[in-house]
Short mmCIF file of N, CA and C in Angstrom, two decimals:
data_model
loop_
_atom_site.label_atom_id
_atom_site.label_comp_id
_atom_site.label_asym_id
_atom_site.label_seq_id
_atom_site.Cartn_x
_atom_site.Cartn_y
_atom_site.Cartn_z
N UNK A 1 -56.37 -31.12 58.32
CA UNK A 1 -54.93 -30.98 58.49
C UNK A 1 -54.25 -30.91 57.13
N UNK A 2 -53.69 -29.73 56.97
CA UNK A 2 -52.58 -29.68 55.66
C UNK A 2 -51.69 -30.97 55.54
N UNK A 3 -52.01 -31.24 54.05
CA UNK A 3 -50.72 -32.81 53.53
C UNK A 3 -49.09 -31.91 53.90
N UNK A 4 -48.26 -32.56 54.52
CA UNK A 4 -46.63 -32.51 54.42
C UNK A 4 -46.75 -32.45 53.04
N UNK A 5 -45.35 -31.69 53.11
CA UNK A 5 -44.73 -31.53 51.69
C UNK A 5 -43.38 -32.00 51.62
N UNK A 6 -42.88 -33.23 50.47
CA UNK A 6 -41.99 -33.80 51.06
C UNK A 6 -40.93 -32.98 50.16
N UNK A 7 -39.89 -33.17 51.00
CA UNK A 7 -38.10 -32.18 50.81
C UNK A 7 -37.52 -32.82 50.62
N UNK A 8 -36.11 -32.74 50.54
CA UNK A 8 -35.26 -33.62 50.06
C UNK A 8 -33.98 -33.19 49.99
N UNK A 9 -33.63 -33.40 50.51
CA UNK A 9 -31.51 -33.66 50.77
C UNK A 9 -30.43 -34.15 50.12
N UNK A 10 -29.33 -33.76 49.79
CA UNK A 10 -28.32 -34.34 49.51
C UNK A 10 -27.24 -34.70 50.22
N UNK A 11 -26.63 -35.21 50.70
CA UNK A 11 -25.17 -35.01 51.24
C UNK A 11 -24.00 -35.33 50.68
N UNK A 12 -22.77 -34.23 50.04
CA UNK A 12 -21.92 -34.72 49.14
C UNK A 12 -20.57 -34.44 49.85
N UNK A 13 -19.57 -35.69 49.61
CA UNK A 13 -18.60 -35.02 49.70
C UNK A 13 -17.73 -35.70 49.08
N UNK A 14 -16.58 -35.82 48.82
CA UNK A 14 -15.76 -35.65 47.42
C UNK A 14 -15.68 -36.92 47.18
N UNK A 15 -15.80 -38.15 47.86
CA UNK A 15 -15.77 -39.72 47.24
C UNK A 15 -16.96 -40.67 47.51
N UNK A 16 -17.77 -39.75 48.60
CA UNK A 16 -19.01 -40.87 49.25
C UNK A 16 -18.94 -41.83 49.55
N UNK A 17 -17.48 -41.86 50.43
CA UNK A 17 -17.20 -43.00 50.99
C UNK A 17 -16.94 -42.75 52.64
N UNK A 18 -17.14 -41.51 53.13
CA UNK A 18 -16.73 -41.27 54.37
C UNK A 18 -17.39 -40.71 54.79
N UNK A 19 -17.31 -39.09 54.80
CA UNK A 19 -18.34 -38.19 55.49
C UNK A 19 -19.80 -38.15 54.71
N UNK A 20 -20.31 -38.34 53.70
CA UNK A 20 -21.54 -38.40 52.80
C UNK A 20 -22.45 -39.54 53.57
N UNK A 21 -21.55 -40.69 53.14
CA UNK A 21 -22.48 -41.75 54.02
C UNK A 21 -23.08 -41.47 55.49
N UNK A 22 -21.92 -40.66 56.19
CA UNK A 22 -22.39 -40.86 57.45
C UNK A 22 -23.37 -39.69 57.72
N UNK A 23 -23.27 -38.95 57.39
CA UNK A 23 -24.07 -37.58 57.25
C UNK A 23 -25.66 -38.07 57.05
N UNK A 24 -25.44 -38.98 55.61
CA UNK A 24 -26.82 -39.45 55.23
C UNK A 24 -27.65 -40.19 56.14
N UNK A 25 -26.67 -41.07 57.02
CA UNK A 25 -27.42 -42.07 57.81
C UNK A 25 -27.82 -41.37 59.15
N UNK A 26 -26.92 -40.56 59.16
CA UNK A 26 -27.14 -39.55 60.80
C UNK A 26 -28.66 -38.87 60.35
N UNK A 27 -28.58 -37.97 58.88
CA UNK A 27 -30.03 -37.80 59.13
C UNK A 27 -31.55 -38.46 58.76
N UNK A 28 -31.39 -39.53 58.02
CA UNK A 28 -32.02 -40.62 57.99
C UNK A 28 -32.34 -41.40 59.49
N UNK A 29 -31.34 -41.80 60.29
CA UNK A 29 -32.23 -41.94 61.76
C UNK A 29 -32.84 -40.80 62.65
N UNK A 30 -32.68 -39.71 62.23
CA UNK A 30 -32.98 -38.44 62.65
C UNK A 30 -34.43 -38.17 62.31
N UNK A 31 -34.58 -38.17 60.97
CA UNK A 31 -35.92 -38.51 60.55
C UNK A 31 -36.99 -39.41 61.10
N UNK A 32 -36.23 -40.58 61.32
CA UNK A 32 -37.39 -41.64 61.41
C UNK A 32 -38.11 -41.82 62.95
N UNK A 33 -36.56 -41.13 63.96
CA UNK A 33 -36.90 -41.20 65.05
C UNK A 33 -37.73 -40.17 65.64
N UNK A 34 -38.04 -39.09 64.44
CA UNK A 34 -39.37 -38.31 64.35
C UNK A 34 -40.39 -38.27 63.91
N UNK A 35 -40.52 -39.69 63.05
CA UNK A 35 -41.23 -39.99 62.78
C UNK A 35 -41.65 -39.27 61.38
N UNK A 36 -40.87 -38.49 60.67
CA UNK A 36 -40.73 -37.97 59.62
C UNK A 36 -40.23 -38.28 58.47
N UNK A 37 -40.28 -39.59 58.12
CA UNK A 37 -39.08 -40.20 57.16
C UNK A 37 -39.77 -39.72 55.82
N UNK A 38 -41.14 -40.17 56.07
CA UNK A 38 -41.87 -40.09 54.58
C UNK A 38 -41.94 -39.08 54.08
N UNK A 39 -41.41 -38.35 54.57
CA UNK A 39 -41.84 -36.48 53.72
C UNK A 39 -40.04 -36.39 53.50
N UNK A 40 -39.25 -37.06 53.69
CA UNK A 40 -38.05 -36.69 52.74
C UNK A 40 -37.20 -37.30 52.27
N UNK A 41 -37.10 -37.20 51.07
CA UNK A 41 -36.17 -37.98 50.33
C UNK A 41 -34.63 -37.76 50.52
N UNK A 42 -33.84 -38.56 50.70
CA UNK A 42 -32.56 -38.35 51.56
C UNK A 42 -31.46 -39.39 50.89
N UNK A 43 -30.42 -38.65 50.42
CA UNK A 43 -29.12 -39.56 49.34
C UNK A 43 -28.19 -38.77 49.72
N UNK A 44 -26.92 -39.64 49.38
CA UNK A 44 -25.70 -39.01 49.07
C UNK A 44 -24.83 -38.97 48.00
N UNK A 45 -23.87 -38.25 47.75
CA UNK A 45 -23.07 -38.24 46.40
C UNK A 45 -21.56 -38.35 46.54
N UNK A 46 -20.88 -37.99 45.59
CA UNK A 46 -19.21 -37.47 45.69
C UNK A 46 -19.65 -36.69 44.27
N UNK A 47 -18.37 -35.51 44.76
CA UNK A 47 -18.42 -35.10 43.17
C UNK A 47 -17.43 -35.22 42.59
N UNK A 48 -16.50 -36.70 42.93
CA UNK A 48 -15.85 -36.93 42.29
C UNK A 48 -16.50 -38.83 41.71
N UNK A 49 -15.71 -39.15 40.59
CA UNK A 49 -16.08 -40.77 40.34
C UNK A 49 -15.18 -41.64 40.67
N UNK A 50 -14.23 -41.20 41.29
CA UNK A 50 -13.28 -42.12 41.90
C UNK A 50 -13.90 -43.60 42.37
N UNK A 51 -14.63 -43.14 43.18
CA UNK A 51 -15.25 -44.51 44.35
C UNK A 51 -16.43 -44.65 43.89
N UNK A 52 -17.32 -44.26 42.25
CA UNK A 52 -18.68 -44.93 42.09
C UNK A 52 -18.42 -47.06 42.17
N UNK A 53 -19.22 -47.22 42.60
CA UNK A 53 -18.99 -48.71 42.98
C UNK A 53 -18.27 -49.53 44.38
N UNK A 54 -17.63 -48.33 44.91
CA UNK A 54 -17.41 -48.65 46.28
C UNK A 54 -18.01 -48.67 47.32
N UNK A 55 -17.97 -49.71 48.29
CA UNK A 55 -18.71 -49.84 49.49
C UNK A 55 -18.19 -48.55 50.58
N UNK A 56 -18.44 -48.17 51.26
CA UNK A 56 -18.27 -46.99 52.60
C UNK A 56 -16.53 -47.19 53.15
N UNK A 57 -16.01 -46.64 53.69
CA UNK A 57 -15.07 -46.62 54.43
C UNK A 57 -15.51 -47.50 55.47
N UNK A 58 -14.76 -49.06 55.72
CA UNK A 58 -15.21 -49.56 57.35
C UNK A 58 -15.08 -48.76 58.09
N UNK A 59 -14.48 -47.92 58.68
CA UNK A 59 -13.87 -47.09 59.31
C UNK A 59 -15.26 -46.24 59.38
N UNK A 60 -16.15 -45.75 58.63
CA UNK A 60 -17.88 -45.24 58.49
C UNK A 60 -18.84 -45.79 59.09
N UNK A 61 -18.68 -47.22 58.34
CA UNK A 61 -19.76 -48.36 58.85
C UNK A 61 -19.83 -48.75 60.47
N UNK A 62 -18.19 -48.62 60.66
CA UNK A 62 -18.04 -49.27 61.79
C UNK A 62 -18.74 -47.88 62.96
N UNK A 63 -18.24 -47.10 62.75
CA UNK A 63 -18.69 -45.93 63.80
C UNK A 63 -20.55 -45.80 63.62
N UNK A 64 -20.95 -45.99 62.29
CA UNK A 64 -22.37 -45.42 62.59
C UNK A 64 -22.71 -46.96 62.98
N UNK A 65 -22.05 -48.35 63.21
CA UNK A 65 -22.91 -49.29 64.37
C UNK A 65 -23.02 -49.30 65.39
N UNK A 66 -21.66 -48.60 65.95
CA UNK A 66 -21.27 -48.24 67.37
C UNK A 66 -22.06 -47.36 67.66
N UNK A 67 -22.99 -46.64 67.15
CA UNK A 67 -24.36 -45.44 67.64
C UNK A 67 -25.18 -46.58 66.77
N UNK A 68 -25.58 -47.60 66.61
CA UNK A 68 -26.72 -48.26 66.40
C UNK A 68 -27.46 -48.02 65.23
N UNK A 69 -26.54 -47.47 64.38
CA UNK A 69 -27.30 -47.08 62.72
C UNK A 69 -26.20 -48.44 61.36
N UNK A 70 -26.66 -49.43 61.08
CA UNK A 70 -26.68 -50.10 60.30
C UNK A 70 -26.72 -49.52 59.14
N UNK A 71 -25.49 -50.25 58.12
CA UNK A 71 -26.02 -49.32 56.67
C UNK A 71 -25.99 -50.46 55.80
N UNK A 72 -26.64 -50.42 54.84
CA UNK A 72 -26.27 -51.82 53.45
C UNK A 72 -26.00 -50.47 52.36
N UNK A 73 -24.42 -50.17 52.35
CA UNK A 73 -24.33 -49.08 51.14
C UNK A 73 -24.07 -49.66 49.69
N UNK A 74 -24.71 -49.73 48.74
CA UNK A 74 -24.37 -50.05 47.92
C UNK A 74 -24.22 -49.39 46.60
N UNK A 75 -24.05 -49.81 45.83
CA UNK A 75 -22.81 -48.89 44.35
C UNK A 75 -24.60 -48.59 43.34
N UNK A 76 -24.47 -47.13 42.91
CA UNK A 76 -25.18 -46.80 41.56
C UNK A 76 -24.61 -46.32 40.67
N UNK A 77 -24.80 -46.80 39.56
CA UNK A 77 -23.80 -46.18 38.71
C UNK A 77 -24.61 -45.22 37.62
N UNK A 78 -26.09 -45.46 37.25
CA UNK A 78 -27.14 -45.01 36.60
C UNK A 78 -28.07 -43.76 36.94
N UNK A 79 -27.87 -43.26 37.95
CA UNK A 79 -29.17 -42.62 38.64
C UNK A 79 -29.90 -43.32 39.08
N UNK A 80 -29.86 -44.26 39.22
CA UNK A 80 -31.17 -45.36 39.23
C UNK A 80 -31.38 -45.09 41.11
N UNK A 81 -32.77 -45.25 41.16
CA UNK A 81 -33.68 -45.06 42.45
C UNK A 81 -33.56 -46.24 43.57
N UNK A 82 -33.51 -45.75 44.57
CA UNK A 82 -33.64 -47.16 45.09
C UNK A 82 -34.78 -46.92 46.85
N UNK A 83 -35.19 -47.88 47.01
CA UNK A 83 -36.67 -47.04 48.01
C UNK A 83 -35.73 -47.86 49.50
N UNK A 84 -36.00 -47.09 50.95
CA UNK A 84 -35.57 -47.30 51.81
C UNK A 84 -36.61 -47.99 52.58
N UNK A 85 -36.13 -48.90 53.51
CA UNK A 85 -36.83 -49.25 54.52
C UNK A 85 -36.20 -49.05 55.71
N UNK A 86 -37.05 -49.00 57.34
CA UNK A 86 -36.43 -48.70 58.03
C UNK A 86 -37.29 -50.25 58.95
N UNK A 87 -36.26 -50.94 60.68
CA UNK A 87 -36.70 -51.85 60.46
C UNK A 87 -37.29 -51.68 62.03
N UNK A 88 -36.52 -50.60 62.71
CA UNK A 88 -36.64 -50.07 64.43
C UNK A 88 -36.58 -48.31 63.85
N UNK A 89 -37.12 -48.31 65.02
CA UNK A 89 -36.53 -46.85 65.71
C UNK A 89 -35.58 -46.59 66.22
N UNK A 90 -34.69 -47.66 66.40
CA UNK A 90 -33.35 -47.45 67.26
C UNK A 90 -32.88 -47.72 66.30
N UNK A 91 -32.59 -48.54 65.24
CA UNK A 91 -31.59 -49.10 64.71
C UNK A 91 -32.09 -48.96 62.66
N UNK A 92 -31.24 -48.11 62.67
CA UNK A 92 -31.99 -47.38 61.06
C UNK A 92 -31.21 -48.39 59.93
N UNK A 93 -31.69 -49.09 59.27
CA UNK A 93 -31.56 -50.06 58.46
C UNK A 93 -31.91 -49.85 56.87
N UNK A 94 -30.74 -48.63 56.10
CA UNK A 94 -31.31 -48.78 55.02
C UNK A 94 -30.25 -48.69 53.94
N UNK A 95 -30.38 -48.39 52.73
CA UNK A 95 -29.75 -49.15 51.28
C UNK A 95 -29.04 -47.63 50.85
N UNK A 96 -28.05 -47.46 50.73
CA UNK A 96 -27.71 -45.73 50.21
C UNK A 96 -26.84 -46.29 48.93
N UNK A 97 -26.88 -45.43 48.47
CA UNK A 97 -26.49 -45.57 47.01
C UNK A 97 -25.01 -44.75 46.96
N UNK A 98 -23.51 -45.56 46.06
CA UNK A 98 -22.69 -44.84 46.29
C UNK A 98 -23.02 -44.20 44.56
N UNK A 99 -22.87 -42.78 44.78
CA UNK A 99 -23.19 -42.11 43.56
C UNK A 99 -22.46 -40.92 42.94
N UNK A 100 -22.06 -40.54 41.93
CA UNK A 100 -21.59 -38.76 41.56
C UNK A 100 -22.85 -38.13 41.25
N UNK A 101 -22.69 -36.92 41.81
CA UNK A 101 -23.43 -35.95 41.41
C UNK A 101 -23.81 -35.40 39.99
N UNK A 102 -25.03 -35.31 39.87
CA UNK A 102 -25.32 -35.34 38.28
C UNK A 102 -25.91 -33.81 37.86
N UNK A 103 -26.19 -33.37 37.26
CA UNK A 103 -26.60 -32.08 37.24
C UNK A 103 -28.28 -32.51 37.30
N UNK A 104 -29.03 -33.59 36.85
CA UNK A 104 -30.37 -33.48 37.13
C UNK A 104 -30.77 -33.38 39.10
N UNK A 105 -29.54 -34.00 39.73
CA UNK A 105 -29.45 -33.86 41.41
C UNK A 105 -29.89 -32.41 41.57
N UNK A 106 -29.36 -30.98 40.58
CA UNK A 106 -29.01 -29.91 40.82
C UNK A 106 -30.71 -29.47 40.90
N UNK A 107 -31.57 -30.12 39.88
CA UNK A 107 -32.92 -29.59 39.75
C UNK A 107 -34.00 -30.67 40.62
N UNK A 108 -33.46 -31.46 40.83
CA UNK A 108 -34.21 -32.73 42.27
C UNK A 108 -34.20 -32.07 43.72
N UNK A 109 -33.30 -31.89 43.55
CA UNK A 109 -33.12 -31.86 45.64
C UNK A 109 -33.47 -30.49 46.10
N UNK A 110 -33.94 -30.35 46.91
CA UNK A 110 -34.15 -29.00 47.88
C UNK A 110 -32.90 -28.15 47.95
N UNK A 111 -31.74 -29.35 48.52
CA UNK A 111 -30.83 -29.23 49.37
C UNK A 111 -29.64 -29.84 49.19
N UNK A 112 -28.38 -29.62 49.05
CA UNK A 112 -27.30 -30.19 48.99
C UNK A 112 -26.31 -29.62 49.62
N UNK A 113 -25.98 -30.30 50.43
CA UNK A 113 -25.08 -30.12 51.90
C UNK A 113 -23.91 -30.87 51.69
N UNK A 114 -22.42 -29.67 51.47
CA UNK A 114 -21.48 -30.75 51.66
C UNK A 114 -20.65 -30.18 52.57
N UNK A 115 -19.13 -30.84 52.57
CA UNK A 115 -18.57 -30.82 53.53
C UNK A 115 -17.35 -30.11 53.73
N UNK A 116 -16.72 -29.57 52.29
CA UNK A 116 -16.08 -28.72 53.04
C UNK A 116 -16.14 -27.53 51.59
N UNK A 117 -14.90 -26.93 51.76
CA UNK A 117 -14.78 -25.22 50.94
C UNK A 117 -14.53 -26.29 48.93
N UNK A 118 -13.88 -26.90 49.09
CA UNK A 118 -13.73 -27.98 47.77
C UNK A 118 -15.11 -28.43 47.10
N UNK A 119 -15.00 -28.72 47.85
CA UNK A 119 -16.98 -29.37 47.40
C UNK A 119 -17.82 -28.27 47.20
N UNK A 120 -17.95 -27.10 48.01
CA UNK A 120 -19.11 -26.25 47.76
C UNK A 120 -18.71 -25.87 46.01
N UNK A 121 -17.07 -25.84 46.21
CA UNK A 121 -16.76 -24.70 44.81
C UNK A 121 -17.36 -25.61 43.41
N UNK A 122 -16.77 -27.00 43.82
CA UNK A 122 -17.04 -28.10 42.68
C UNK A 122 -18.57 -27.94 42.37
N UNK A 123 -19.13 -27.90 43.36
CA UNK A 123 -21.28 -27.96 43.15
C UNK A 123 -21.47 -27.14 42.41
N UNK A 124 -20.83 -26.06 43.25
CA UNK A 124 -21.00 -24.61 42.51
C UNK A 124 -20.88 -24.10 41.28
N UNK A 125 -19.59 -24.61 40.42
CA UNK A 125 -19.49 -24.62 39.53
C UNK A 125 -20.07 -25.54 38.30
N UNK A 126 -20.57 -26.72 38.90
CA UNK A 126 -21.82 -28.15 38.16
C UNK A 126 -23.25 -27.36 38.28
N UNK A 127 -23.63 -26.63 39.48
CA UNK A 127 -24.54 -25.96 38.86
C UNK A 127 -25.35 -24.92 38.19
N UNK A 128 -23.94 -24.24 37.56
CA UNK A 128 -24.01 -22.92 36.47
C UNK A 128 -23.96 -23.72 35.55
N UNK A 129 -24.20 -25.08 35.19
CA UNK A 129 -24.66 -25.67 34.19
C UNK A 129 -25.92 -25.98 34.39
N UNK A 130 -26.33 -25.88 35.31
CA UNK A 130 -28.02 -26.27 34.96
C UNK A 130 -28.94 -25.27 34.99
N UNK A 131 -29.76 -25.20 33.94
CA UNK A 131 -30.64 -24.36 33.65
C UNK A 131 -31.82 -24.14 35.02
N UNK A 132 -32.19 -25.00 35.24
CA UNK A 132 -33.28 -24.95 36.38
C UNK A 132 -32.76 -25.94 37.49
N UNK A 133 -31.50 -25.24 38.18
CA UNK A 133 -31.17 -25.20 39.38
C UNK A 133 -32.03 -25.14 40.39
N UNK A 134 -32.26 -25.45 41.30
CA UNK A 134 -33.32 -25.34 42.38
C UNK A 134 -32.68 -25.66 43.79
N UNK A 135 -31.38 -26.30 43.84
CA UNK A 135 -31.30 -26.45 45.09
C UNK A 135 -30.53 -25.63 45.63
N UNK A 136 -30.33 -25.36 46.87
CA UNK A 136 -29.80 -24.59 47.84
C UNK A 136 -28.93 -25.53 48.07
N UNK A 137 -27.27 -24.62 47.66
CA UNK A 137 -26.03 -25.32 48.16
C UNK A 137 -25.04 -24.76 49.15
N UNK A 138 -25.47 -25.61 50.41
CA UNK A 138 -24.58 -25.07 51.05
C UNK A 138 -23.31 -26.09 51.81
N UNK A 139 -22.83 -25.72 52.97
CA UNK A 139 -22.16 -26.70 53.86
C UNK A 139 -22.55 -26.66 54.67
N UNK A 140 -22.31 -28.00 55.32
CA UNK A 140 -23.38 -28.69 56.08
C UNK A 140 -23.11 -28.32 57.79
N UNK A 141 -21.63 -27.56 57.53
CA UNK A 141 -21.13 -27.07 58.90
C UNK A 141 -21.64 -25.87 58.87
N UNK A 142 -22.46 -25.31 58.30
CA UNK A 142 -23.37 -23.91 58.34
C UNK A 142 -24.07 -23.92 59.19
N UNK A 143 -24.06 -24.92 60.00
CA UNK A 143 -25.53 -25.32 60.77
C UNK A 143 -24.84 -26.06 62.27
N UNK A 144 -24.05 -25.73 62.07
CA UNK A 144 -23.32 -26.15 63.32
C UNK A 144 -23.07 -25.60 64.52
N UNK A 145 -23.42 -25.85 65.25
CA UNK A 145 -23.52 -24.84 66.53
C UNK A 145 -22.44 -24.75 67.32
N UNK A 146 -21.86 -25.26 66.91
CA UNK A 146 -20.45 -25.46 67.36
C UNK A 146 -19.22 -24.45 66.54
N UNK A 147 -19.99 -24.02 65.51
CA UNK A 147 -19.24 -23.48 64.25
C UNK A 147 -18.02 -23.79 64.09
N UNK A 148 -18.23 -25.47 63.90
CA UNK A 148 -17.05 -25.91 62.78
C UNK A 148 -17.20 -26.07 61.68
N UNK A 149 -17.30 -25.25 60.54
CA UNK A 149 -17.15 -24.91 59.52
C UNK A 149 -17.63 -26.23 58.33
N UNK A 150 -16.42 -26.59 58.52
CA UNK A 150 -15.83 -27.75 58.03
C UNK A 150 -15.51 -28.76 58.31
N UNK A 151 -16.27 -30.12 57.68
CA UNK A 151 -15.87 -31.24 58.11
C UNK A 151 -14.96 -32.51 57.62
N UNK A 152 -14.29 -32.29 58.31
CA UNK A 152 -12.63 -32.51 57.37
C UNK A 152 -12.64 -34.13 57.10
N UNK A 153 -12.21 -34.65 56.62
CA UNK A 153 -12.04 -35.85 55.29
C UNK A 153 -11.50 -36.39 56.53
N UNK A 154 -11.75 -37.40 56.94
CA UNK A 154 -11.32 -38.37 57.84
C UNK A 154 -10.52 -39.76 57.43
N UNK A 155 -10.48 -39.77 55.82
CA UNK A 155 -10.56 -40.84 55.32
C UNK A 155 -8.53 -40.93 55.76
N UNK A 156 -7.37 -40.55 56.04
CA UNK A 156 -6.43 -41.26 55.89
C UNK A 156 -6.09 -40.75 57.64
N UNK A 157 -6.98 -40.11 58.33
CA UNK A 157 -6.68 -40.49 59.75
C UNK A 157 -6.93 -41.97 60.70
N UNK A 158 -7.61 -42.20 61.51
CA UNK A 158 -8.18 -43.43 62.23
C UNK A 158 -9.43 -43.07 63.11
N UNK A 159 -9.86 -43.91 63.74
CA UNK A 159 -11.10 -44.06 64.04
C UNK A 159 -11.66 -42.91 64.96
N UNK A 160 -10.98 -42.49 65.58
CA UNK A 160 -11.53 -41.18 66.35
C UNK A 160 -11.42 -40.11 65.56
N UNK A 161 -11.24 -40.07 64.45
CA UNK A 161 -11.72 -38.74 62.98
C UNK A 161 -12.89 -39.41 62.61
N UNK A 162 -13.52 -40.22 62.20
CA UNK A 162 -14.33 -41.15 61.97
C UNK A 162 -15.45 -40.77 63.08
N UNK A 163 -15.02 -40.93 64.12
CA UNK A 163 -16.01 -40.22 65.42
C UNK A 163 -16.24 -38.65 65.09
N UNK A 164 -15.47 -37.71 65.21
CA UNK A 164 -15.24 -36.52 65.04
C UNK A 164 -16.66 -36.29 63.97
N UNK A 165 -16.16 -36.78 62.64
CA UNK A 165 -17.31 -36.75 61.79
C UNK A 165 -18.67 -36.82 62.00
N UNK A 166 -18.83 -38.11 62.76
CA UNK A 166 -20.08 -38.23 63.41
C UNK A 166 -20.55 -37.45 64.09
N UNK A 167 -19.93 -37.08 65.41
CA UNK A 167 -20.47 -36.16 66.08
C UNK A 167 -20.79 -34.86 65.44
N UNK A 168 -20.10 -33.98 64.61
CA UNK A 168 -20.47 -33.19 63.38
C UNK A 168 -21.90 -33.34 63.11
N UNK A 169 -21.74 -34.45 62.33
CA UNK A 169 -22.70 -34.71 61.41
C UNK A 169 -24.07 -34.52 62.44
N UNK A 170 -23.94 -35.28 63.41
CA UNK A 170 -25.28 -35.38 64.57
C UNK A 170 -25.40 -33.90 64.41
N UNK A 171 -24.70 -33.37 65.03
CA UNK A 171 -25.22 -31.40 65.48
C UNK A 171 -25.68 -30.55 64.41
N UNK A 172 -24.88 -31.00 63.25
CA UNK A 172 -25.13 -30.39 62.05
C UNK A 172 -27.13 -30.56 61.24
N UNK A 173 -26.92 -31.65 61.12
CA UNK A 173 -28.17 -32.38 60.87
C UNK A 173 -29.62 -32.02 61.78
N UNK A 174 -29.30 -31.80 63.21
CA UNK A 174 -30.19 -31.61 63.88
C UNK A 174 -30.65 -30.03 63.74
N UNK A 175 -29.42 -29.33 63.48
CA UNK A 175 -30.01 -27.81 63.17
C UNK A 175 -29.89 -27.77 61.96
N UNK A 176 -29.90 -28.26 61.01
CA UNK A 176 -30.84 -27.98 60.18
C UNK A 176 -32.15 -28.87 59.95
N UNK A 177 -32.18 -29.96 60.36
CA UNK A 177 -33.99 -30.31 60.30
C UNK A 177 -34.31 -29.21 61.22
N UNK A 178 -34.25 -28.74 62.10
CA UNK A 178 -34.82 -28.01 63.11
C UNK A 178 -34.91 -26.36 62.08
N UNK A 179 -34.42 -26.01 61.45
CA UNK A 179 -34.24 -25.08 60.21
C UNK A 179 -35.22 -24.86 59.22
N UNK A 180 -35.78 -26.25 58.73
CA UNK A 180 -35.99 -26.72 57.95
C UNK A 180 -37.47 -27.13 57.84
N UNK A 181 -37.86 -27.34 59.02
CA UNK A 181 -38.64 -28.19 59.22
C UNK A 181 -40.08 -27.61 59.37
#
């Protein structure tokens, strides 16, 4: 049997405090509940530094418990690595890093998926600085079967944008592992 080859993801969107996190954790239990975790490496960003050191939007946390995904998000300010554990199959239990996008992200990841027309341009333009670019940047509503485009910043609505996101994120995520895979 051929070894997997492991891939790797980004999910960015402009503070990594709202839609990034949840994106990440949607496909992080997506993974595991396929039993696929180990073949991909899976983070999120902002490409802005506003919120490096901030914890998630409750308003994030709270919706991905209400679907049974637990997060411990915590602040990187270094690049620095951090390894996941998962603790069920139902209930995805792991450590995400709040981070900006760095241009070495640009030559790491497969993949960097964000969230709306702002973000693609910002990536876009961070990675005509890097010499050995490698990832494929797109949005993450590319993959949406629903073709919503765009997944709009939930951060100064209330909790049913917060849902909205999620559900996104679920459909989005699933066609592209299914893409991808």
């Amino acid at each position: 049997m051929a070894e997997q080859v492991t891939k790797s993801v980004l999910f960015v969107c402009l503070g990594n405090i709202c839609r990034s996190p949840i994106a990440e954790a949607v496909f992080r239990k997506l993974v595991t509940d396929q039993s696929i975790s180990d073949h991909w490496v899976v983070d999120s960003g902002a490409v802005s530094d506003w919120n490096v050191g901030r914890s998630p939007d409750p308003r994030a946390v709270s919706c991905l418990r209400n679907h049974g995904i637990n997060t411990a998000h915590k602040a990187r300010q270094n690049n620095a690595c951090i390894s996941c554990s998962f603790a069920t199959l139902t209930v995805v239990e792991y450590r995400a890093l709040l981070n900006q996008v760095t241009k070495e992200d640009f030559a790491t990841f497969d993949y960097i998926l964000c969230m709306d027309e702002s973000n693609l341009r910002d990536l876009n333009r961070k990675s005509n600085q890097v010499k050995n670019c490698r990832a494929k940047i797109e949005l993450l509503g590319s993959y949406d079967p629903q073709k919503q485009l765009i997944i709009e910043d939930p951060y100064y609505g209330n909790e049913a944008d917060f849902e909205t996101v999620y559900q996104q994120c679920v459909r989005c995520c699933r066609a592209f592992l299914e893409k991808v895979r």
